[in-house]
mmCIF file of C-alpha atoms in Angstrom:
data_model
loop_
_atom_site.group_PDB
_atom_site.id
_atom_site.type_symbol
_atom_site.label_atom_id
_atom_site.label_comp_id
_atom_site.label_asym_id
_atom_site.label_seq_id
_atom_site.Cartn_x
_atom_site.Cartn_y
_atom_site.Cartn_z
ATOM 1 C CA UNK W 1329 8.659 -17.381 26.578
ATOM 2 C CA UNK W 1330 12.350 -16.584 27.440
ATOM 3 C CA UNK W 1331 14.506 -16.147 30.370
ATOM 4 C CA UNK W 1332 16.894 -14.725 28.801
ATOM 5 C CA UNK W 1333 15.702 -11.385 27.826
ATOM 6 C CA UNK W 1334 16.685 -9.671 30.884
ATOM 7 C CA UNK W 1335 18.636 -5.854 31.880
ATOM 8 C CA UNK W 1336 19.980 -7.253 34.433
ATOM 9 C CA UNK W 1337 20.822 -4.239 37.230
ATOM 10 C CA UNK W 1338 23.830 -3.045 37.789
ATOM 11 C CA UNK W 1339 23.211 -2.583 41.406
ATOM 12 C CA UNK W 1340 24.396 -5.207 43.913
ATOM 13 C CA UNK W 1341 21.035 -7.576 44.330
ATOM 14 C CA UNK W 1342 20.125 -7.877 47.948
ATOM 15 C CA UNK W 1343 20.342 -11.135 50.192
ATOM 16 C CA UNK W 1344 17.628 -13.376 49.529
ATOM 17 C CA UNK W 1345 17.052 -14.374 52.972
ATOM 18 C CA UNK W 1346 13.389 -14.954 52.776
ATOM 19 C CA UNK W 1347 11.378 -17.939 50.785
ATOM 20 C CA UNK W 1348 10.019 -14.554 48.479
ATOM 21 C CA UNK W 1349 11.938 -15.443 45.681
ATOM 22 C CA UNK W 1350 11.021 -18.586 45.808
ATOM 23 C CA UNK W 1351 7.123 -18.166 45.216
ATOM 24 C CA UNK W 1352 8.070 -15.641 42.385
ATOM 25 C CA UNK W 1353 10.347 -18.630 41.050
ATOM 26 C CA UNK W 1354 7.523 -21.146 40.930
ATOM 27 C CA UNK W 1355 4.725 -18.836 39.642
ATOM 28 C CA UNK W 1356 6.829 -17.708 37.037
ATOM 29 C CA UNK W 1357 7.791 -21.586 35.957
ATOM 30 C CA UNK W 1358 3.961 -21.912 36.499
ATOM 31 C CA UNK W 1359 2.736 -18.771 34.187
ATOM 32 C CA UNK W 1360 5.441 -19.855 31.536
ATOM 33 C CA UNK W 1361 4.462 -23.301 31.471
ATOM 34 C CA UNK W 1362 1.102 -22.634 30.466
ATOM 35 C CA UNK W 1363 1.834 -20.315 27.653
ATOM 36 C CA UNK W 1364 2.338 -23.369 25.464
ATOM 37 C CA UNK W 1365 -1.162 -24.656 26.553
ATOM 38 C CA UNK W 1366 -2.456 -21.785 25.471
ATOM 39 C CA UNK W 1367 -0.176 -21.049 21.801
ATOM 40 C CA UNK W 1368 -1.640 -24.137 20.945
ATOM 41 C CA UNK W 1369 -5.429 -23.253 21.831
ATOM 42 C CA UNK W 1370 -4.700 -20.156 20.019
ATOM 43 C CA UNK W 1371 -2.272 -21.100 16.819
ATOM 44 C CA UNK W 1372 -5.622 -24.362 16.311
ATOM 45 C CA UNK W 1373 -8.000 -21.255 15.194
ATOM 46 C CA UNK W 1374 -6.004 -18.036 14.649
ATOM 47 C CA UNK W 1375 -3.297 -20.009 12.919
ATOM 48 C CA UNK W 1376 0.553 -19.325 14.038
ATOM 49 C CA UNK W 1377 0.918 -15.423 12.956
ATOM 50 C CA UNK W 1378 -1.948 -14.088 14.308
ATOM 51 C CA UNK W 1379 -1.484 -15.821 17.578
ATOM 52 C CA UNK W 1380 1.754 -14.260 17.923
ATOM 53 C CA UNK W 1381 0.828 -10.659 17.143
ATOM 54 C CA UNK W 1382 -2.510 -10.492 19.519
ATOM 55 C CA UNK W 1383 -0.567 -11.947 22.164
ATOM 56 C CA UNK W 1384 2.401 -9.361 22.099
ATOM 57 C CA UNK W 1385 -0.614 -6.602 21.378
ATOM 58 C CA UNK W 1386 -2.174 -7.296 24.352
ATOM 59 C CA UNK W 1387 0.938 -7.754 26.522
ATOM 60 C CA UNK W 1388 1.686 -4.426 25.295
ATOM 61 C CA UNK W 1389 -1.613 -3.096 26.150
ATOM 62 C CA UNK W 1390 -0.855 -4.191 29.709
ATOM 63 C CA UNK W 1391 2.603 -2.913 30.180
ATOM 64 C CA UNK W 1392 2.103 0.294 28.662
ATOM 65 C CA UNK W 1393 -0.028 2.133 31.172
ATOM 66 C CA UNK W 1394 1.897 0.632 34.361
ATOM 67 C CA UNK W 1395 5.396 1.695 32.218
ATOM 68 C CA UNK W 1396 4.080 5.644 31.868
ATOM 69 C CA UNK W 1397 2.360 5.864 35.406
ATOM 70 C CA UNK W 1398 5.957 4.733 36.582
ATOM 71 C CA UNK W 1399 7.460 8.115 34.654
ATOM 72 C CA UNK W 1400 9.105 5.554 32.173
ATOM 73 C CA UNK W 1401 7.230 7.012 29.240
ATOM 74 C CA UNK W 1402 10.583 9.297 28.427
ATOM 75 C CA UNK W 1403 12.537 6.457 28.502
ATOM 76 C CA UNK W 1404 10.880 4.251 26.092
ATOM 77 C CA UNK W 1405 10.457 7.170 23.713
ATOM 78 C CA UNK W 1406 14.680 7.456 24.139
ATOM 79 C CA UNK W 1407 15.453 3.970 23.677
ATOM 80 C CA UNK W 1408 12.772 2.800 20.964
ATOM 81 C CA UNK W 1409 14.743 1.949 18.351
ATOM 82 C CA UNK W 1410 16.836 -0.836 20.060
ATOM 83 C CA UNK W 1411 14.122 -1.740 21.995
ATOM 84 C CA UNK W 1412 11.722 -2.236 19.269
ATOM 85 C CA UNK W 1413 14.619 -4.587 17.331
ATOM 86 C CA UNK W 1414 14.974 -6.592 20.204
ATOM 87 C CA UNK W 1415 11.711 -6.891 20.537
ATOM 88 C CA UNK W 1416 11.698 -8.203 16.897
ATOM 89 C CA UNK W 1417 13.799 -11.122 18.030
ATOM 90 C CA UNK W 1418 12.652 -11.795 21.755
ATOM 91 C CA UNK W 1419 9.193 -11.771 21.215
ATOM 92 C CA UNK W 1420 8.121 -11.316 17.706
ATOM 93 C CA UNK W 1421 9.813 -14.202 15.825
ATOM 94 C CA UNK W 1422 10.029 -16.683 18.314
ATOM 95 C CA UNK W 1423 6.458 -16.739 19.470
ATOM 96 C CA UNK W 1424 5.161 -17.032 15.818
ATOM 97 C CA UNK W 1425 7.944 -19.847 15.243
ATOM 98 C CA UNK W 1426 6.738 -21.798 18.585
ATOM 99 C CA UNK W 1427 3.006 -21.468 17.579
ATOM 100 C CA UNK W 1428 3.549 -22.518 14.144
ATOM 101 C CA UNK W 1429 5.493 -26.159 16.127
ATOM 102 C CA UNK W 1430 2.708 -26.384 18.230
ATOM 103 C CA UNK W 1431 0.490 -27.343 15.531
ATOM 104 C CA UNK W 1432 2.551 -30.212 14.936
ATOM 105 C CA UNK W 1433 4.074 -31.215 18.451
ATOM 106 C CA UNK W 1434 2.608 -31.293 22.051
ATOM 107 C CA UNK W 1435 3.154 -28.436 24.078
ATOM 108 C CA UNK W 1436 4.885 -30.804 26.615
ATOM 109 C CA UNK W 1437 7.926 -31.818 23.422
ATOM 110 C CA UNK W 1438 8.036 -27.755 22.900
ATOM 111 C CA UNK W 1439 8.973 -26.752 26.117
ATOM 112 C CA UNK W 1440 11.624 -29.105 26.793
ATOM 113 C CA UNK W 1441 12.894 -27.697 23.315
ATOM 114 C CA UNK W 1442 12.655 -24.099 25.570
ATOM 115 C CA UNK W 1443 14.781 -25.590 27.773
ATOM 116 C CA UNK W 1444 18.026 -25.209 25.464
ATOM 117 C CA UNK W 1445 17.091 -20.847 25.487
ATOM 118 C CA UNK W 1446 20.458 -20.829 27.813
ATOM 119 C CA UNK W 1447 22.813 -22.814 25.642
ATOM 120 C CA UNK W 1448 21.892 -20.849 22.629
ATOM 121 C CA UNK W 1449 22.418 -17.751 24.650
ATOM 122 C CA UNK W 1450 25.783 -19.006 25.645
ATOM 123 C CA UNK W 1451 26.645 -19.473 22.304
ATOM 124 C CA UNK W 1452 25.634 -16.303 20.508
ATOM 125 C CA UNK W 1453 27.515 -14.641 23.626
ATOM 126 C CA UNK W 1454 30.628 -16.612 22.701
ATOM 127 C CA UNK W 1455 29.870 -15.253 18.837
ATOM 128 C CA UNK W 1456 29.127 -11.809 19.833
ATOM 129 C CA UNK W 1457 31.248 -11.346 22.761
ATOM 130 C CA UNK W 1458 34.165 -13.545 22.428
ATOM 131 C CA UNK W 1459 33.207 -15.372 25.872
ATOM 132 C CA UNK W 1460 34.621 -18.412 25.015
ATOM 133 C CA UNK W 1461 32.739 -21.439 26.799
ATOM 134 C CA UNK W 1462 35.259 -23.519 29.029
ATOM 135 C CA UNK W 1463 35.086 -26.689 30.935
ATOM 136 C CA UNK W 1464 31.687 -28.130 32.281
ATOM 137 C CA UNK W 1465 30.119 -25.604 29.717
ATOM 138 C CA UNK W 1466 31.922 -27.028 26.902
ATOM 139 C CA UNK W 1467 30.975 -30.339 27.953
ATOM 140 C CA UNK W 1468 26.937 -29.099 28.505
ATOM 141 C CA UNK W 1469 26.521 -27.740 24.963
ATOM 142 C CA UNK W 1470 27.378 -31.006 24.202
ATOM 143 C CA UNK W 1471 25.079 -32.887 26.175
ATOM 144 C CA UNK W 1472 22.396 -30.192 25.757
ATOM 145 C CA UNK W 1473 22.532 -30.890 22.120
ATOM 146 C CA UNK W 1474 22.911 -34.353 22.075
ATOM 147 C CA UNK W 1475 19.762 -34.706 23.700
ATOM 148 C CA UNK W 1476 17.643 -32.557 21.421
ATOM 149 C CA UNK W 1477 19.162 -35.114 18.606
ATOM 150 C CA UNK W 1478 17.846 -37.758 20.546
ATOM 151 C CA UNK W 1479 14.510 -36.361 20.669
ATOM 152 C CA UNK W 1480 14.122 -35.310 17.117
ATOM 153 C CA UNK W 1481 15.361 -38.681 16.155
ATOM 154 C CA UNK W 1482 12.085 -40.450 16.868
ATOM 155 C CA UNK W 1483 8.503 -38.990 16.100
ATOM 156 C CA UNK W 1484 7.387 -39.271 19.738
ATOM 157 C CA UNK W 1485 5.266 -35.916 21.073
ATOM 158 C CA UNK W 1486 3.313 -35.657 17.666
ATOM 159 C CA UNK W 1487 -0.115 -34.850 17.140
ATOM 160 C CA UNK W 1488 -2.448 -37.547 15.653
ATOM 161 C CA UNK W 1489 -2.031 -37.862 11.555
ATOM 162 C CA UNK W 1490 1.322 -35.833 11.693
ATOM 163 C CA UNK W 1491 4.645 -37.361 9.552
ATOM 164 C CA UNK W 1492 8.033 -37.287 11.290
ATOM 165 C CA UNK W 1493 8.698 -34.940 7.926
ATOM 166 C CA UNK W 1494 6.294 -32.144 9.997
ATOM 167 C CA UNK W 1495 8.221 -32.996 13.393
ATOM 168 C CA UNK W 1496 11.411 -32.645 12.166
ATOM 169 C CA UNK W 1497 9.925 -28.810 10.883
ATOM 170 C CA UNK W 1498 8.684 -27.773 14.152
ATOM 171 C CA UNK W 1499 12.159 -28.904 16.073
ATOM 172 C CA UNK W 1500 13.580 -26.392 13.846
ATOM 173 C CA UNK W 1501 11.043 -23.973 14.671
ATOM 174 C CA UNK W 1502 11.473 -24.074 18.196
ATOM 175 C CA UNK W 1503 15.202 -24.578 17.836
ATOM 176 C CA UNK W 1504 15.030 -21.408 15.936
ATOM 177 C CA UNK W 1505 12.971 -19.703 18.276
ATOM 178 C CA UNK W 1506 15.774 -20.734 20.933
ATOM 179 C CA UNK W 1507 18.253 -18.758 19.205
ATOM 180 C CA UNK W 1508 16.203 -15.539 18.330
ATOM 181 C CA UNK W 1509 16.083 -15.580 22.766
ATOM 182 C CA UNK W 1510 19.847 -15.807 22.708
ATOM 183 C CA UNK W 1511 20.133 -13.106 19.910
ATOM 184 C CA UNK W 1512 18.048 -10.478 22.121
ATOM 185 C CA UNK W 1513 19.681 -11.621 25.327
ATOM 186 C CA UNK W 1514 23.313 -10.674 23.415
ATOM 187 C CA UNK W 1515 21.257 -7.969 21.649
ATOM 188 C CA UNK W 1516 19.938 -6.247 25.168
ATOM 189 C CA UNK W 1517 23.404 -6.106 26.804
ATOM 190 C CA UNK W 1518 24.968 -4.791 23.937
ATOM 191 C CA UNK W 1519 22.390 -2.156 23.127
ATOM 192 C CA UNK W 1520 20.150 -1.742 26.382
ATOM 193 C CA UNK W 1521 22.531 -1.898 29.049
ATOM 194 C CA UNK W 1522 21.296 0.647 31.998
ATOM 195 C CA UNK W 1523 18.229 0.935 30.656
ATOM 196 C CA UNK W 1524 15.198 0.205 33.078
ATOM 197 C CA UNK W 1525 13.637 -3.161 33.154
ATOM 198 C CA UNK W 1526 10.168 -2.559 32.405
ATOM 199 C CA UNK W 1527 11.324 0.115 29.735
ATOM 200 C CA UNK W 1528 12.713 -2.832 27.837
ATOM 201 C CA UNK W 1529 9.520 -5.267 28.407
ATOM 202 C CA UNK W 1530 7.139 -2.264 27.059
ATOM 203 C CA UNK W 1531 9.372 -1.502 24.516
ATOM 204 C CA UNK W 1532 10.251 -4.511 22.960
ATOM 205 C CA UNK W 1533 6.434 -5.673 23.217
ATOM 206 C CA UNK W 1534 5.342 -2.732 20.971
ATOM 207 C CA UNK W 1535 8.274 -3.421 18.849
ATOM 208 C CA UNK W 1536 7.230 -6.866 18.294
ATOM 209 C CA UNK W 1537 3.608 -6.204 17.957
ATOM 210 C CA UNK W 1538 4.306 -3.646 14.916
ATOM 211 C CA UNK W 1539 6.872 -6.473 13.253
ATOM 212 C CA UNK W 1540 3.933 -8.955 13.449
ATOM 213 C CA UNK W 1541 0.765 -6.621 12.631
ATOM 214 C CA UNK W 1542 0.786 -6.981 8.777
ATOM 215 C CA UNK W 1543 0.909 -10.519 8.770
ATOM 216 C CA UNK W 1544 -1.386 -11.273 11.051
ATOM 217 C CA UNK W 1545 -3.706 -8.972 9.336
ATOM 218 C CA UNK W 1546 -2.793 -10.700 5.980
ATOM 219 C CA UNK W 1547 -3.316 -14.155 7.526
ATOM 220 C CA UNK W 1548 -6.375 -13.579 10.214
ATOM 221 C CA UNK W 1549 -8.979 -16.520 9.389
ATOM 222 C CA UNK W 1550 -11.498 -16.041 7.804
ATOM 223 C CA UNK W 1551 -13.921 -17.266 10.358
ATOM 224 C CA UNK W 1552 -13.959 -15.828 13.554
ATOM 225 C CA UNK W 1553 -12.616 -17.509 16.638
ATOM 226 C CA UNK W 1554 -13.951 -19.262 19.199
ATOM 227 C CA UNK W 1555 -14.123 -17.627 22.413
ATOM 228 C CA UNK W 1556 -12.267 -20.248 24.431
ATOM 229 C CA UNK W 1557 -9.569 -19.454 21.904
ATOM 230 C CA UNK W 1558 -9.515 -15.506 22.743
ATOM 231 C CA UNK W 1559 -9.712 -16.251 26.311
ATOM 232 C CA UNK W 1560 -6.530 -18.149 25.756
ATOM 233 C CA UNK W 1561 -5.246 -15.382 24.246
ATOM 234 C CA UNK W 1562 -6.115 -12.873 26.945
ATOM 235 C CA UNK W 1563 -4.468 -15.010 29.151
ATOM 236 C CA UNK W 1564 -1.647 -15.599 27.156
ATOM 237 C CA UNK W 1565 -0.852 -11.949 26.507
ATOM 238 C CA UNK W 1566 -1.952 -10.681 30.058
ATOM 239 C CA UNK W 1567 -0.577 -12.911 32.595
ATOM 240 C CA UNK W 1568 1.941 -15.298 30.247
ATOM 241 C CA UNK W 1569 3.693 -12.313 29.032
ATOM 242 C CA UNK W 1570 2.822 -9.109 30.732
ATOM 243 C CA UNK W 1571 2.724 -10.495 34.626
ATOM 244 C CA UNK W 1572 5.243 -12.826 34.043
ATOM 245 C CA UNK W 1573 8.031 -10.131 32.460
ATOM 246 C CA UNK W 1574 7.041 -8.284 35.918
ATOM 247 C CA UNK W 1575 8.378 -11.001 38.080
ATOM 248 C CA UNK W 1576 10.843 -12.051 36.153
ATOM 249 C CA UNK W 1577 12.631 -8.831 36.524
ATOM 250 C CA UNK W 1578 11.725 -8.854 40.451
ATOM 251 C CA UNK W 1579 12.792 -12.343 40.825
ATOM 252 C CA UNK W 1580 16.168 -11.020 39.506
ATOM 253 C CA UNK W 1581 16.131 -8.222 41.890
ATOM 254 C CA UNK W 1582 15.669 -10.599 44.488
ATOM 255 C CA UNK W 1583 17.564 -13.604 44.124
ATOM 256 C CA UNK W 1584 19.764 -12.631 41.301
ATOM 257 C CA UNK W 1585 20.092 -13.866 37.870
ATOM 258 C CA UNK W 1586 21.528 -16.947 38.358
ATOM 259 C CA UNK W 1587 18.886 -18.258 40.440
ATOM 260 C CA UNK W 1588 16.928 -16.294 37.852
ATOM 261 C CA UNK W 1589 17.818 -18.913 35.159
ATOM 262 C CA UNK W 1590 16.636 -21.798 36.939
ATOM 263 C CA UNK W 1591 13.158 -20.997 36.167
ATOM 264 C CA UNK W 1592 14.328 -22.980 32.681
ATOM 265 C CA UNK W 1593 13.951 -26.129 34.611
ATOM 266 C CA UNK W 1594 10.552 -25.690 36.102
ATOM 267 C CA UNK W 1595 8.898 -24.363 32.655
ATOM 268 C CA UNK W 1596 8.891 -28.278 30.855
ATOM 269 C CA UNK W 1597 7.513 -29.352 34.125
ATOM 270 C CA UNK W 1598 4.789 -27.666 34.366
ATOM 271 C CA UNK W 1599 3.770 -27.372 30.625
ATOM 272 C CA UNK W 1600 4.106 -31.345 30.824
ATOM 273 C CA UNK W 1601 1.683 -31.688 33.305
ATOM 274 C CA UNK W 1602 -1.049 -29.151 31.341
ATOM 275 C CA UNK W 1603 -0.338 -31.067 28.299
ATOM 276 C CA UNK W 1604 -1.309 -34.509 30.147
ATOM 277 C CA UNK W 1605 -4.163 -32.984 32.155
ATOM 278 C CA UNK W 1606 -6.166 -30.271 29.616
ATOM 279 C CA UNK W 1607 -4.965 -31.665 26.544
ATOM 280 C CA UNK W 1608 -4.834 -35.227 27.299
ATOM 281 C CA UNK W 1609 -1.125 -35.080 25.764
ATOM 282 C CA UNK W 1610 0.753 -38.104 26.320
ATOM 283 C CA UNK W 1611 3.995 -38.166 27.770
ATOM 284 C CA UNK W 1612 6.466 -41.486 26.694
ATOM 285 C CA UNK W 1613 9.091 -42.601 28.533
ATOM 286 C CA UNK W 1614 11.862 -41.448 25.306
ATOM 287 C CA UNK W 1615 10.629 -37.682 25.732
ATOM 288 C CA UNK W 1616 11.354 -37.721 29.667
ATOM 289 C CA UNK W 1617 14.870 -39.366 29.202
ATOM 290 C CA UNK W 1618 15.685 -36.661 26.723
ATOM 291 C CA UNK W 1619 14.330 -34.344 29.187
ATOM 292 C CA UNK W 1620 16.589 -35.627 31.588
ATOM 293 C CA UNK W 1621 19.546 -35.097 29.004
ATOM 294 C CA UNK W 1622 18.696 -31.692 27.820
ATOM 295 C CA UNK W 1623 18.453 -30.297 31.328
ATOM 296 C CA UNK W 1624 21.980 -31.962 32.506
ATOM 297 C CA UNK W 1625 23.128 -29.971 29.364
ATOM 298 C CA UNK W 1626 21.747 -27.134 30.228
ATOM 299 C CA UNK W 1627 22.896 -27.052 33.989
ATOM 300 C CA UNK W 1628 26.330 -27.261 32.732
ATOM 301 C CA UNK W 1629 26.486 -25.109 30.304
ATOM 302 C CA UNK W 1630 24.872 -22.346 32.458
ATOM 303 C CA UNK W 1631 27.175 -22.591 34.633
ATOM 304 C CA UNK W 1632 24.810 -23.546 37.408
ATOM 305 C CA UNK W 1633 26.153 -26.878 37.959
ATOM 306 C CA UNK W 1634 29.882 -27.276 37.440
ATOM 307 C CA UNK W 1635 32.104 -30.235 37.379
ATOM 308 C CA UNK W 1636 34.152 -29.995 40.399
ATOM 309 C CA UNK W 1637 37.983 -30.756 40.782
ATOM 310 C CA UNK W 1638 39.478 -32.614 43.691
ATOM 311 C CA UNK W 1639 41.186 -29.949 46.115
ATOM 312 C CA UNK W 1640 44.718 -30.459 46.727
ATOM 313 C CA UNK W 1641 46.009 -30.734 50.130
ATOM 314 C CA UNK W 1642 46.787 -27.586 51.820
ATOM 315 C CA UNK W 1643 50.596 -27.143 52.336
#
């Protein structure tokens, strides 16, 4: 998942008056939390590839026909080029690199990983763009990245028989992952500005479902899948991707983007709690405090909490 692939409108987003936005906000955390419960269904029987390219196939699949009934079909055709590349790097990479983690760490470890998407976006922004980071920013990249340290520096969130030499792998797959979302996010602005919202989505889920279909076909197992682990897949592809790109976008249309972004906090939550419940994951007190840290981190260096100033007296 990311929540930073986004066209964000140019029109002026209405007044979010009503608790709408809010309901899109949770079910979106909700929908995007479970998508690690069900990578790691998937990756245990498909293996990490495969996982990756029938989920984006089938969130494809999805968006497609609501894309051309909406006259979008001309669009996509226009802009497929940049659309499939981003695709390539919002999609495509980072959902083989988080289901090739999950078969190390607990879905609950991996989504607080997730959580640093903004701070890598910030910083390939600052690369790309020359939008230097000041201030409380500075000072959240900081924090943001301290705490990941702090969680890759014990083995805590592993599966049972896995070495801290696999953990310290799979941080740097979903670290990785984290900065293929900020390389799209840079990626879309630069090269998909104006163009519609679901024209992206469509577009960049082909893009990544014709990046991953060779390997996947190279690496399908040999024996075929359960099917728990296809329904996890249709569920993944369907409403973890396909319904949850829908409100995404609408949740931006309705309460902006930077209210938008805050779905990053909600995501760990929730996956947490599937872990612990469906998976019987345990959560330790050392991954919650590094929670704690990473999220500070990234609420600075969003911009979405700022370290205030004292006001000086009026004259």
């Amino acid at each position: 998942m990311s929540t930073t692939n986004n066209n964000i409108p140019a029109k002026a987003v209405a007044p979010a008056n009503s608790a709408a936005w809010l309901v899109d906000l949770v079910l979106l955390g909700a929908l995007w939390g479970a998508s690690f419960l069900f990578m790691r269904i998937g990756a245990a029987e498909f293996g990490a590839l495969p996982t990756a390219a029938v989920r984006v196939a089938i969130a494809a699949l999805f968006l497609l026909p609501i894309a051309l009934l909406r006259g979008q079909g001309p669009a996509i055709a226009k802009h497929w080029k940049a659309s499939f590349a981003v695709g390539v790097f919002n999609s495509g990479m980072p959902f083989a690199l988080f289901c090739f983690a999950l078969l190390t760490i607990n879905t609950g470890l991996a989504a607080v990983l997730n959580a640093t998407t903004p701070m890598f976006g910030a910083l390939v922004a600052w690369a790309w763009f020359r939008e230097r980071p000041a201030g409380s920013r500075i000072v959240g990249l900081v924090i943001g990245f301290a705490g990941v340290a702090m969680l890759a520096s014990r083995s805590a969130g592993l599966h049972a028989g896995a070495t801290g030499h696999a953990a310290l792998w799979a941080v740097l797959a979903c670290l990785g992952a984290c900065l293929c979302y900020g390389i799209s996010a840079s990626a879309t602005r630069r090269h998909l500005g104006g163009v519609p919202a679901l024209t992206t989505a469509t577009g960049s889920q082909i893009g990544a479902t014709l990046f991953l279909a060779i390997p996947a076909f190279w690496l399908w197992p040999a024996q075929m899948p359960s099917l728990r682990a296809w329904l996890a897949l249709l569920a993944l592809g369907i409403a973890c991707t396909g319904i949850a790109y829908i409100l995404f976008f609408r949740l931006i249309e309705r309460a902006g983007p930077a209210r938008a972004l805050t779905v990053t906090f909600l995501v760990p939550v929730f996956a947490l709690f599937y872990g612990a419940v469906f998976l019987d994951e345990r959560i330790t007190q050392w991954m919650l405090i590094c929670a704690a840290v990473i999220v500070c981190g990234v609420a600075l260096s969003t911009g979405i909490v700022k370290l205030g100033r004292p006001r000086k007296a009026a004259a």
